[in-house]
Coordinates of C-alpha atoms in Angstrom, one line a residue:
Chain K
M1 CA -17.1 308.3 208.6
S2 CA -18.4 307.2 212.0
E3 CA -22.1 306.4 212.7
E4 CA -22.3 309.3 215.1
T5 CA -21.5 311.8 212.4
L6 CA -23.8 310.6 209.8
L7 CA -27.0 312.5 208.7
T8 CA -30.3 310.9 208.7
T9 CA -33.3 311.4 206.4
P10 CA -36.7 312.0 207.8
L11 CA -37.6 308.3 207.3
D12 CA -34.6 307.0 209.5
A13 CA -36.9 305.5 212.5
L14 CA -39.1 304.1 209.8
H15 CA -36.0 302.1 208.0
R16 CA -34.9 300.8 211.3
S17 CA -38.5 299.8 212.4
L18 CA -38.7 297.9 208.9
G19 CA -35.5 296.1 209.8
A20 CA -33.3 297.8 207.3
R21 CA -29.5 297.2 207.1
M22 CA -28.2 300.9 207.3
V23 CA -25.1 301.7 205.6
P24 CA -23.2 305.2 205.2
F25 CA -23.9 306.7 201.8
A26 CA -23.0 310.2 200.7
G27 CA -22.7 311.3 204.5
Y28 CA -26.2 309.7 205.3
A29 CA -27.2 306.7 207.1
M30 CA -29.1 305.0 204.2
P31 CA -31.0 301.6 203.8
V32 CA -29.0 299.1 201.7
Q33 CA -31.7 296.6 202.1
Y34 CA -34.6 295.3 204.1
P35 CA -35.1 291.8 205.4
A36 CA -36.3 290.7 202.1
G37 CA -33.0 291.1 200.5
V38 CA -31.7 292.9 197.4
L39 CA -32.8 290.2 195.0
A40 CA -36.5 290.1 196.3
E41 CA -36.6 293.9 196.2
H42 CA -35.1 294.3 192.7
V43 CA -37.6 291.5 191.3
H44 CA -40.5 293.2 193.2
C45 CA -39.9 296.5 191.6
R46 CA -40.0 294.9 188.1
S47 CA -43.2 292.9 188.7
Q48 CA -45.1 295.3 191.3
A49 CA -44.0 298.3 193.1
A50 CA -41.1 299.1 195.4
L51 CA -40.7 302.3 197.5
F52 CA -37.2 303.9 198.0
D53 CA -36.1 306.6 200.3
V54 CA -34.0 309.1 198.2
S55 CA -34.3 312.0 200.6
H56 CA -30.7 312.3 200.8
M57 CA -30.8 313.9 197.3
G58 CA -30.5 317.7 197.1
Q59 CA -33.8 319.4 196.3
A60 CA -34.0 323.1 195.4
Y61 CA -36.3 325.7 193.6
L62 CA -34.8 328.1 191.2
I63 CA -37.0 331.2 191.2
G64 CA -37.0 334.2 188.7
A65 CA -38.0 335.4 185.4
N66 CA -34.5 334.7 184.0
A67 CA -34.1 331.3 186.0
A68 CA -34.0 329.0 183.0
A69 CA -31.6 331.3 181.0
A70 CA -29.4 331.2 184.1
L71 CA -29.4 327.5 184.6
E72 CA -28.8 327.0 180.8
A73 CA -25.5 328.9 181.2
L74 CA -24.4 326.1 183.5
A75 CA -26.1 323.1 181.9
P76 CA -26.5 322.2 178.3
G77 CA -29.9 320.9 178.1
D78 CA -33.0 322.5 176.8
I79 CA -34.4 324.0 180.0
A80 CA -36.0 327.1 178.6
G81 CA -38.1 324.9 176.3
L82 CA -39.6 322.9 179.1
A83 CA -43.4 323.1 179.1
P84 CA -45.0 324.0 182.4
M85 CA -45.1 320.8 184.7
R86 CA -42.7 318.9 182.7
Q87 CA -39.2 317.7 183.7
R88 CA -35.9 316.8 182.0
Y89 CA -32.7 315.0 182.8
S90 CA -29.5 317.4 182.3
L91 CA -25.9 317.8 183.1
L92 CA -24.1 320.6 185.1
T93 CA -21.0 320.9 183.0
M94 CA -17.5 322.3 183.8
A95 CA -15.3 324.8 181.9
H96 CA -12.8 322.0 180.9
G97 CA -15.8 319.9 179.7
G98 CA -16.1 317.5 182.7
I99 CA -19.4 316.8 184.4
L100 CA -20.0 318.4 187.7
D101 CA -23.3 316.4 188.3
D102 CA -26.3 315.0 186.6
F103 CA -29.6 316.3 187.8
M104 CA -33.6 316.6 187.0
V105 CA -35.0 320.0 186.6
A106 CA -38.7 320.6 186.3
N107 CA -40.7 323.6 185.2
L108 CA -43.2 324.4 187.9
G109 CA -44.8 327.4 186.0
G110 CA -44.9 331.1 187.4
D111 CA -41.0 331.4 187.1
R112 CA -40.4 328.6 189.5
W113 CA -38.1 325.6 188.6
F114 CA -37.6 322.6 190.7
M115 CA -34.2 320.6 190.9
V116 CA -33.0 317.5 192.3
V117 CA -29.3 316.8 192.3
N118 CA -27.0 313.8 193.7
A119 CA -26.7 313.5 197.5
G120 CA -23.0 313.4 197.1
R121 CA -22.6 316.5 194.9
K122 CA -25.2 319.0 196.5
H123 CA -22.6 320.7 198.5
V124 CA -20.8 321.5 195.2
D125 CA -23.7 322.0 193.0
F126 CA -25.5 324.4 195.0
P127 CA -23.0 326.9 195.6
H128 CA -21.7 326.7 192.2
I129 CA -25.2 327.4 191.0
A130 CA -25.7 330.3 193.5
A131 CA -22.4 331.9 192.6
N132 CA -23.4 332.1 189.0
L133 CA -26.9 333.6 189.3
P134 CA -27.8 336.9 187.8
A135 CA -29.7 339.5 189.9
G136 CA -33.3 338.7 190.1
V137 CA -32.7 334.7 190.1
A138 CA -32.7 333.1 193.6
L139 CA -31.9 329.5 194.6
E140 CA -34.0 328.3 197.5
L141 CA -32.6 325.0 199.1
L142 CA -35.2 322.5 200.4
P143 CA -33.4 320.6 203.1
D144 CA -36.5 320.0 205.2
R145 CA -38.0 318.1 202.2
A146 CA -38.2 314.2 201.9
L147 CA -38.1 312.5 198.6
V148 CA -39.4 309.1 197.9
A149 CA -39.4 307.1 194.6
L150 CA -42.3 304.6 194.0
Q151 CA -41.2 302.4 191.2
G152 CA -42.7 299.5 189.2
P153 CA -45.7 298.5 187.1
L154 CA -48.1 299.0 189.8
A155 CA -46.7 302.4 191.0
V156 CA -49.0 304.8 189.2
K157 CA -52.0 302.7 190.0
V158 CA -51.2 302.6 193.8
L159 CA -50.6 306.4 193.8
A160 CA -53.6 307.1 191.7
A161 CA -55.8 305.4 194.4
L162 CA -54.7 308.2 196.6
A163 CA -54.3 311.0 194.1
P164 CA -56.3 310.2 190.9
E165 CA -54.6 312.8 189.0
V166 CA -51.3 310.9 188.7
A167 CA -52.9 308.4 186.4
A168 CA -53.0 310.9 183.6
L169 CA -49.3 312.1 184.1
P170 CA -47.1 311.5 180.8
F171 CA -43.6 310.3 181.3
M172 CA -41.5 313.1 182.9
G173 CA -44.8 315.1 183.7
L174 CA -45.4 316.7 187.1
A175 CA -48.6 317.4 189.3
E176 CA -49.1 319.0 192.8
I177 CA -51.1 316.4 194.7
T178 CA -52.4 316.0 198.1
L179 CA -51.5 312.9 200.2
D180 CA -52.9 312.5 203.7
G181 CA -54.0 316.2 203.5
I182 CA -50.5 317.3 202.6
P183 CA -49.4 319.1 199.4
C184 CA -46.7 317.0 197.7
L185 CA -45.1 317.1 194.2
A186 CA -45.1 314.0 192.1
S187 CA -43.2 313.5 188.9
R188 CA -43.5 310.3 186.6
S189 CA -39.9 309.5 186.6
G190 CA -37.3 307.5 188.4
Y191 CA -34.0 305.7 188.2
T192 CA -35.1 302.1 187.8
G193 CA -36.1 301.8 184.1
E194 CA -39.7 301.2 185.3
D195 CA -42.7 303.4 185.1
G196 CA -43.2 305.2 188.5
L197 CA -43.0 308.3 190.4
E198 CA -40.9 310.3 192.6
I199 CA -42.8 312.3 195.3
S200 CA -41.4 315.2 197.2
I201 CA -42.9 315.5 200.6
P202 CA -42.6 317.9 203.6
G203 CA -40.1 316.1 205.9
D204 CA -42.2 316.2 209.0
R205 CA -45.1 314.4 207.3
A206 CA -42.8 311.9 205.2
E207 CA -43.1 309.1 207.7
A208 CA -46.8 309.0 207.8
I209 CA -47.1 309.5 204.0
T210 CA -44.5 306.7 203.4
Q211 CA -46.5 304.4 205.8
L212 CA -49.6 305.1 203.7
L213 CA -47.8 304.2 200.5
L214 CA -46.2 301.1 202.1
A215 CA -49.8 300.0 203.4
Q216 CA -51.1 299.8 199.7
P217 CA -51.3 296.5 198.1
G218 CA -48.2 295.5 196.1
V219 CA -45.8 298.0 197.6
M220 CA -42.5 296.8 199.2
P221 CA -39.8 298.9 200.7
A222 CA -36.4 298.6 198.6
G223 CA -33.0 300.0 199.5
L224 CA -29.9 301.3 197.8
G225 CA -28.7 297.8 196.8
A226 CA -31.8 297.3 194.6
R227 CA -31.6 300.8 193.3
D228 CA -28.1 300.2 192.0
S229 CA -29.0 296.8 190.4
L230 CA -32.2 298.2 188.8
R231 CA -30.4 301.3 187.5
L232 CA -27.5 299.3 186.0
E233 CA -29.9 297.0 184.1
A234 CA -31.5 300.1 182.8
G235 CA -28.2 301.5 181.6
L236 CA -28.5 304.7 183.7
C237 CA -25.3 306.5 184.9
L238 CA -24.3 306.8 188.5
Y239 CA -22.4 310.0 189.2
G240 CA -18.9 309.4 190.7
H241 CA -18.6 306.0 189.0
D242 CA -19.8 306.2 185.4
I243 CA -19.4 310.1 185.1
D244 CA -17.6 312.5 187.0
D245 CA -15.5 315.7 186.7
T246 CA -13.1 313.8 184.2
T247 CA -15.7 312.7 181.6
N248 CA -16.8 314.7 178.9
P249 CA -20.7 314.3 178.3
I250 CA -19.8 313.2 174.6
E251 CA -17.6 310.2 175.6
A252 CA -20.2 309.3 178.3
A253 CA -22.8 308.8 175.6
L254 CA -24.8 311.6 176.9
A255 CA -24.7 313.7 173.7
W256 CA -28.6 313.3 173.5
T257 CA -28.9 315.6 176.5
I258 CA -27.4 318.5 174.4
P259 CA -30.2 319.5 171.8
K260 CA -29.4 321.1 168.6
R261 CA -30.4 324.7 169.9
R262 CA -27.9 324.5 172.6
R263 CA -25.2 323.0 170.3
A264 CA -25.8 326.0 168.0
E265 CA -25.9 328.6 170.7
A266 CA -22.6 327.1 172.4
N267 CA -23.3 329.4 175.4
F268 CA -23.1 326.8 178.2
L269 CA -20.0 326.2 180.4
G270 CA -17.6 323.9 178.8
A271 CA -19.2 324.4 175.5
A272 CA -15.9 324.7 173.6
P273 CA -14.4 321.3 174.7
I274 CA -17.7 319.6 174.7
L275 CA -18.6 320.7 171.3
A276 CA -15.0 320.0 170.0
M277 CA -15.4 316.5 171.2
L278 CA -18.8 316.2 169.3
A279 CA -17.1 317.2 166.1
D280 CA -13.8 315.2 166.5
K281 CA -15.3 312.0 168.0
P282 CA -14.1 310.8 171.4
S283 CA -11.0 308.4 171.8
R284 CA -13.1 306.4 174.5
R285 CA -16.8 305.6 174.8
R286 CA -19.1 304.6 177.7
V287 CA -20.6 301.3 176.5
G288 CA -22.6 298.4 177.9
I289 CA -20.8 294.9 178.5
L290 CA -22.2 291.5 178.9
P291 CA -19.8 288.9 180.4
T292 CA -20.3 285.6 178.5
G293 CA -19.9 283.5 181.6
R294 CA -21.5 283.8 184.9
A295 CA -18.8 285.8 186.7
P296 CA -19.8 289.4 187.8
A297 CA -17.1 292.0 186.7
R298 CA -17.1 294.9 189.2
E299 CA -16.1 298.5 189.2
G300 CA -12.4 299.0 188.5
T301 CA -12.2 295.7 186.4
E302 CA -9.7 296.3 183.4
I303 CA -11.0 295.7 179.9
V304 CA -8.5 294.1 177.3
A305 CA -8.5 293.4 173.8
P306 CA -8.0 289.9 172.3
D307 CA -4.2 290.9 172.2
S308 CA -4.3 291.3 176.0
S309 CA -3.6 295.1 175.7
V310 CA -5.6 297.3 178.0
I311 CA -8.4 299.2 176.3
G312 CA -10.5 300.3 179.1
K313 CA -12.2 300.0 182.6
I314 CA -15.4 298.9 184.0
T315 CA -17.2 301.7 186.0
S316 CA -20.4 299.9 187.3
G317 CA -20.8 296.0 187.1
G318 CA -22.5 293.3 188.9
Y319 CA -25.3 290.9 188.8
G320 CA -28.6 291.8 187.0
P321 CA -31.3 289.9 189.0
S322 CA -34.0 290.3 185.9
L323 CA -31.4 289.7 183.3
G324 CA -30.2 286.7 185.4
G325 CA -26.7 287.1 184.8
P326 CA -23.7 289.6 185.1
C327 CA -23.8 293.1 183.3
A328 CA -21.7 296.2 183.4
M329 CA -20.8 299.5 181.9
G330 CA -17.5 301.1 181.5
Y331 CA -15.3 303.0 179.0
V332 CA -13.5 301.5 176.2
R333 CA -11.2 302.7 173.4
A334 CA -13.4 304.0 170.6
D335 CA -12.3 301.4 168.0
F336 CA -13.7 298.7 170.5
A337 CA -17.0 300.4 171.2
A338 CA -19.2 298.9 168.5
I339 CA -22.0 296.7 169.8
G340 CA -20.9 292.8 169.4
T341 CA -17.2 293.5 169.8
D342 CA -15.4 290.8 171.6
I343 CA -13.3 291.9 174.5
A344 CA -12.2 290.3 177.7
L345 CA -12.3 291.4 181.4
L346 CA -9.5 290.8 183.8
V347 CA -11.3 289.3 186.8
R348 CA -8.9 288.2 189.6
G349 CA -6.3 288.0 187.0
K350 CA -8.0 285.9 184.4
P351 CA -9.2 287.2 181.1
L352 CA -12.9 286.4 180.9
P353 CA -14.7 286.7 177.5
A354 CA -17.4 289.5 177.2
K355 CA -19.0 291.6 174.5
I356 CA -19.9 295.1 174.0
A357 CA -23.8 295.2 174.3
A358 CA -26.6 297.6 173.7
M359 CA -28.1 299.2 176.9
P360 CA -30.5 299.1 178.6
F361 CA -29.9 295.4 179.4
V362 CA -33.5 295.1 180.6
P363 CA -36.0 297.1 178.4
H364 CA -37.4 300.3 179.9
S365 CA -41.0 300.4 180.7
Y366 CA -41.6 304.0 180.7
I367 CA -45.1 305.2 179.8
R368 CA -45.1 306.8 176.3
Chain I
M1 CA -22.5 265.5 217.5
T2 CA -20.1 266.2 214.7
D3 CA -17.4 268.7 215.8
I4 CA -17.4 271.7 213.7
R5 CA -14.8 274.5 214.0
Y6 CA -14.9 278.2 212.9
T7 CA -12.5 281.0 211.8
E8 CA -12.8 284.7 212.3
D9 CA -13.4 285.1 208.6
H10 CA -16.6 282.9 209.1
E11 CA -15.6 279.8 207.4
W12 CA -16.7 276.4 209.1
V13 CA -14.9 273.3 208.9
R14 CA -16.2 269.8 209.6
L15 CA -13.8 266.6 209.8
D16 CA -14.3 263.4 208.1
D17 CA -11.3 261.4 208.7
D18 CA -8.4 263.4 207.3
I19 CA -10.6 265.2 204.8
A20 CA -11.9 268.6 206.0
I21 CA -15.1 270.0 204.6
I22 CA -15.2 273.8 204.3
G23 CA -18.2 276.3 203.8
I24 CA -19.1 279.7 205.1
T25 CA -21.3 280.2 208.3
D26 CA -24.9 281.3 208.6
H27 CA -23.8 284.8 209.8
A28 CA -21.6 285.0 206.9
Q29 CA -24.2 284.2 204.2
E30 CA -26.7 286.6 206.0
Q31 CA -24.0 289.3 205.9
L32 CA -23.4 288.7 202.3
G33 CA -27.1 288.6 201.2
D34 CA -28.2 286.8 198.1
V35 CA -25.5 284.7 196.7
V36 CA -25.6 285.0 192.8
F37 CA -22.1 283.5 191.9
V38 CA -19.5 281.1 193.4
E39 CA -15.9 280.3 192.1
L40 CA -14.3 277.2 193.5
P41 CA -10.7 275.9 193.5
E42 CA -9.6 273.2 191.1
D43 CA -9.1 269.6 192.4
G44 CA -5.4 269.0 193.3
R45 CA -4.7 272.6 194.1
E46 CA -2.4 272.9 197.1
V47 CA -3.6 275.6 199.6
A48 CA -1.9 277.2 202.6
E49 CA -3.5 278.2 205.8
M50 CA -5.8 281.1 205.2
E51 CA -5.0 281.3 201.5
A52 CA -7.9 282.8 199.5
C53 CA -9.1 280.0 197.1
A54 CA -12.7 280.5 196.5
V55 CA -15.0 283.5 195.7
V56 CA -18.5 284.3 196.8
E57 CA -20.4 287.0 195.2
S58 CA -23.8 288.7 196.2
V59 CA -25.7 291.2 194.1
K60 CA -23.5 294.0 195.3
A61 CA -20.1 292.6 196.2
A62 CA -17.4 289.8 195.8
S63 CA -15.8 288.2 198.8
D64 CA -12.9 285.7 199.1
V65 CA -13.3 282.4 200.9
F66 CA -10.3 281.3 202.6
S67 CA -9.0 277.7 203.4
P68 CA -8.8 277.6 207.2
L69 CA -6.1 274.9 207.0
A70 CA -3.3 273.8 204.7
G71 CA -3.8 270.9 202.4
T72 CA -4.8 269.7 198.9
V73 CA -8.2 270.2 197.3
V74 CA -9.9 267.0 196.7
E75 CA -13.5 268.1 195.7
S76 CA -15.5 271.2 195.2
N77 CA -19.3 271.5 195.4
Q78 CA -20.6 272.0 191.8
M79 CA -24.1 272.1 193.3
I80 CA -23.5 275.7 194.5
V81 CA -22.0 276.8 191.3
E82 CA -25.3 275.7 189.5
D83 CA -27.6 277.0 192.3
P84 CA -25.7 279.7 194.3
A85 CA -28.8 280.3 196.4
L86 CA -28.1 277.1 198.2
V87 CA -25.3 279.0 200.0
N88 CA -27.9 281.1 201.5
G89 CA -30.5 278.3 202.1
D90 CA -28.3 275.7 203.6
P91 CA -24.8 277.0 204.5
M92 CA -23.9 274.5 207.0
G93 CA -25.1 271.6 204.9
G94 CA -25.7 271.4 201.1
G95 CA -24.2 274.8 200.7
W96 CA -20.5 273.6 201.4
F97 CA -17.7 274.9 199.3
F98 CA -14.7 272.5 199.1
K99 CA -12.9 269.5 200.7
I100 CA -9.3 269.5 201.4
E101 CA -7.1 266.6 202.5
L102 CA -5.2 268.1 205.5
D103 CA -1.5 268.4 205.6
D104 CA -1.8 267.8 209.3
V105 CA -5.2 266.6 210.9
A106 CA -4.0 268.1 214.3
D107 CA -4.2 271.6 212.9
F108 CA -8.0 271.2 213.1
E109 CA -7.7 271.6 216.8
K110 CA -6.2 275.1 216.5
L111 CA -9.6 276.6 215.2
M112 CA -12.3 278.0 217.2
D113 CA -15.0 275.6 218.6
E114 CA -18.6 276.5 218.4
A115 CA -18.6 278.4 221.8
A116 CA -15.6 280.3 221.0
Y117 CA -17.1 281.3 217.4
T118 CA -20.4 282.2 219.2
A119 CA -18.5 284.5 221.7
F120 CA -16.5 285.9 218.9
L121 CA -19.8 286.9 216.9
E122 CA -20.9 288.8 220.0
T123 CA -17.9 291.0 219.8
L124 CA -18.7 292.2 216.2

């Protein structure tokens, strides 16, 4: 895709003024890193606070008395059970049991729900949802809103200096706040494994508010490079890599997103193949992998058994700056999925020793 | 001043008699970002001109390093294996990758000189 055809977020000019290296991602020009570099941005997020532009993601309201029930027909999560101003991670599933996307959904109260979906999937997700809504439920897209993630141990303190009510938010709690006189929606959530917030901001005020956040002590801008290494260390899935339309949520180790009530009701898209895999056990599983040596094993690397037979493939892999070494996730044959199992990774043709490992690789620091 | 030659893949070569010292340029290390892993060729390996024989990895991606000239590897820099950040900090000095005994020292002259490499960078 050429530079000319790329979409931009409301923070595009700010990124360029900060010296970001811009790359194409999901049809948008996005900052992969700023002059500090991926390593420094990653470490800063784990020690202080990092600010990420995630405005490329798809935001929407789902409005109507039956909105939760309508969404539950397409997603196996407990959406109807969400208390007002609480958010949850869920999946949009497909008739054959694949994953259409993963997303966040929040109950804003007053029959209004807020969704955030992946940038690369919004063109698929939103038409799919809209086509499956009953009368009386409406999907309202929010293409003019920006979304920033303020992540790290100082994130809540930083935002609380501007909007004190966020200090009391529980994990996955939301608050309507005012920043620089503008109403914004903050949720205590993120994609780094750290405590932090995601803040939805009207696009035309996003640059001023982001500059206000960047001016707070301890806050550094961070790009997609650090976002990826942070989420990998946190063991979080990246759609299109670790999960996609060919992965069943059960083999993806996402059964925890399907609570008892939804299993019993079995009334979501793809319920039959998904619940069948839950009962029969998957033949492959998504697992964490720690190479024994120092060489990172990247996406696509073949995983082999001690007898050299191929037993799986890495779906995300690289170097974990906080871990101080390589880490990866991928799918392996179920009989090799136990933590501690010895495997090898075919890196540049050579089998390098590795072990199946528990995730997250770096402990989560969510508020509880 | 020592004569340093360059490739379009952003390796540099410095000549010490018939031994060529090879590394990656400042432009290359900057494009890569923080180097976190380096894999170097074994001593005694015979390499062809522009054969991939080392690997440099940043947080995000892996890249090949090519031998700009044909010859036999005589030494590789274990310092950058121990401390990959040296490649970012001192790419043209302490961050060198490997040394080869050239098959033909005259081949060195075929590579771009500094002025040609600087002009090449401007076309990117």
